[in-house]
Amino acid sequence: MGFTASLLYNLANIDFLIKIVYKMSEMNRFLDILITSLIYFMYTFLIEYFTKGRSIGKYITGTKVICIDGTEPTFNDYLIRNISRIVPFDTFSFLGENGWHDKWSETRVINIKNYQAEIQAKSEIEDLGKKEIA
């Protein structure tokens, strides 16, 4: 937020964000953690929801979020997924098979190209069986 505030100030002489950042630096630690967590939650939730499961990092890596049954996640799925990220040590949950925010929301992050190739291969196998029967 400090970077954005200084950028806006230097480019357009807009200083209201600098005042907010200054006020935030004076608040107590608990309130700072609470506000930062809320901003982080809103950012990740809105980005994933409005881009249909793709954050900036997911665009770069060619991945996206889907439900474990292969469908597009719903509003509630994204909500649960992103609330779960606030749980302390969520990052360490990836030392296992899937992270808690994926497990609790029943979602997975998939590589789009690999996923589409698998779907196409499965479809071709099913079509092959249909051709031989007919």
PDB file of N, CA, C and O in Angstrom, residues 2-3 16 23 34 36 41 56 66 69 76-77 82 88 114 127-129:
ATOM      1  N   GLY A   2       1.997   1.187   0.684  1.00  0.00           N
ATOM      2  CA  GLY A   2       2.907   2.325   0.710  1.00  0.00           C
ATOM      3  C   GLY A   2       3.437   2.653  -0.675  1.00  0.00           C
ATOM      4  O   GLY A   2       3.582   3.815  -1.046  1.00  0.00           O
ATOM      5  N   PHE A   3       3.735   1.598  -1.462  1.00  0.00           N
ATOM      6  CA  PHE A   3       4.227   1.794  -2.823  1.00  0.00           C
ATOM      7  C   PHE A   3       3.183   2.509  -3.672  1.00  0.00           C
ATOM      8  O   PHE A   3       3.474   3.463  -4.385  1.00  0.00           O
ATOM      9  N   PHE A  16      -4.000  11.429  -0.340  1.00  0.00           N
ATOM     10  CA  PHE A  16      -4.873  10.837   0.674  1.00  0.00           C
ATOM     11  C   PHE A  16      -4.396   9.452   1.108  1.00  0.00           C
ATOM     12  O   PHE A  16      -4.531   9.086   2.272  1.00  0.00           O
ATOM     13  N   LYS A  23      -1.318   7.059   9.140  1.00  0.00           N
ATOM     14  CA  LYS A  23      -2.206   6.741  10.265  1.00  0.00           C
ATOM     15  C   LYS A  23      -2.094   5.262  10.637  1.00  0.00           C
ATOM     16  O   LYS A  23      -2.113   4.914  11.814  1.00  0.00           O
ATOM     17  N   LEU A  34      -5.333  -7.068  11.929  1.00  0.00           N
ATOM     18  CA  LEU A  34      -6.728  -7.232  11.548  1.00  0.00           C
ATOM     19  C   LEU A  34      -7.032  -6.539  10.216  1.00  0.00           C
ATOM     20  O   LEU A  34      -7.613  -7.144   9.316  1.00  0.00           O
ATOM     21  N   THR A  36      -4.843  -5.533   7.880  1.00  0.00           N
ATOM     22  CA  THR A  36      -4.045  -6.153   6.818  1.00  0.00           C
ATOM     23  C   THR A  36      -4.673  -7.463   6.358  1.00  0.00           C
ATOM     24  O   THR A  36      -4.752  -7.737   5.158  1.00  0.00           O
ATOM     25  N   PHE A  41      -7.638 -10.564   2.415  1.00  0.00           N
ATOM     26  CA  PHE A  41      -8.791 -11.400   2.086  1.00  0.00           C
ATOM     27  C   PHE A  41      -9.593 -10.793   0.938  1.00  0.00           C
ATOM     28  O   PHE A  41      -9.938 -11.489  -0.029  1.00  0.00           O
ATOM     29  N   ILE A  56      -3.186 -13.023 -10.498  1.00  0.00           N
ATOM     30  CA  ILE A  56      -2.088 -12.580 -11.358  1.00  0.00           C
ATOM     31  C   ILE A  56      -1.036 -13.689 -11.469  1.00  0.00           C
ATOM     32  O   ILE A  56      -0.553 -14.013 -12.554  1.00  0.00           O
ATOM     33  N   ILE A  66     -10.301 -24.802  -9.799  1.00  0.00           N
ATOM     34  CA  ILE A  66     -11.543 -25.489 -10.146  1.00  0.00           C
ATOM     35  C   ILE A  66     -11.998 -26.292  -8.929  1.00  0.00           C
ATOM     36  O   ILE A  66     -11.215 -26.531  -8.004  1.00  0.00           O
ATOM     37  N   ASP A  69     -14.740 -31.620  -8.510  1.00  0.00           N
ATOM     38  CA  ASP A  69     -15.535 -32.351  -9.506  1.00  0.00           C
ATOM     39  C   ASP A  69     -15.353 -31.782 -10.914  1.00  0.00           C
ATOM     40  O   ASP A  69     -16.005 -32.215 -11.859  1.00  0.00           O
ATOM     41  N   ASN A  76     -19.586 -19.049  -2.988  1.00  0.00           N
ATOM     42  CA  ASN A  76     -19.289 -19.622  -1.663  1.00  0.00           C
ATOM     43  C   ASN A  76     -17.967 -20.381  -1.648  1.00  0.00           C
ATOM     44  O   ASN A  76     -17.246 -20.346  -0.651  1.00  0.00           O
ATOM     45  N   ASP A  77     -17.640 -21.079  -2.733  1.00  0.00           N
ATOM     46  CA  ASP A  77     -16.359 -21.795  -2.805  1.00  0.00           C
ATOM     47  C   ASP A  77     -15.194 -20.817  -2.700  1.00  0.00           C
ATOM     48  O   ASP A  77     -14.234 -21.061  -1.964  1.00  0.00           O
ATOM     49  N   ASN A  82     -10.866 -18.357   0.461  1.00  0.00           N
ATOM     50  CA  ASN A  82     -10.096 -17.188   0.866  1.00  0.00           C
ATOM     51  C   ASN A  82     -10.191 -16.875   2.345  1.00  0.00           C
ATOM     52  O   ASN A  82      -9.244 -16.349   2.920  1.00  0.00           O
ATOM     53  N   PRO A  88      -3.735 -19.132  10.655  1.00  0.00           N
ATOM     54  CA  PRO A  88      -2.281 -19.144  10.809  1.00  0.00           C
ATOM     55  C   PRO A  88      -1.674 -20.461  10.330  1.00  0.00           C
ATOM     56  O   PRO A  88      -2.270 -21.518  10.488  1.00  0.00           O
ATOM     57  N   ASN A 114      -2.455 -28.865 -19.269  1.00  0.00           N
ATOM     58  CA  ASN A 114      -2.467 -30.292 -18.930  1.00  0.00           C
ATOM     59  C   ASN A 114      -3.890 -30.791 -18.713  1.00  0.00           C
ATOM     60  O   ASN A 114      -4.243 -31.883 -19.150  1.00  0.00           O
ATOM     61  N   ASP A 127     -14.896 -41.612 -27.524  1.00  0.00           N
ATOM     62  CA  ASP A 127     -15.365 -41.604 -28.917  1.00  0.00           C
ATOM     63  C   ASP A 127     -14.901 -42.868 -29.652  1.00  0.00           C
ATOM     64  O   ASP A 127     -15.637 -43.403 -30.476  1.00  0.00           O
ATOM     65  N   LEU A 128     -13.709 -43.330 -29.360  1.00  0.00           N
ATOM     66  CA  LEU A 128     -13.188 -44.538 -29.992  1.00  0.00           C
ATOM     67  C   LEU A 128     -14.066 -45.734 -29.663  1.00  0.00           C
ATOM     68  O   LEU A 128     -14.410 -46.527 -30.531  1.00  0.00           O
ATOM     69  N   GLY A 129     -14.482 -45.837 -28.434  1.00  0.00           N
ATOM     70  CA  GLY A 129     -15.371 -46.930 -28.022  1.00  0.00           C
ATOM     71  C   GLY A 129     -16.722 -46.849 -28.707  1.00  0.00           C
ATOM     72  O   GLY A 129     -17.311 -47.872 -29.079  1.00  0.00           O
TER      73      GLY A 129
END
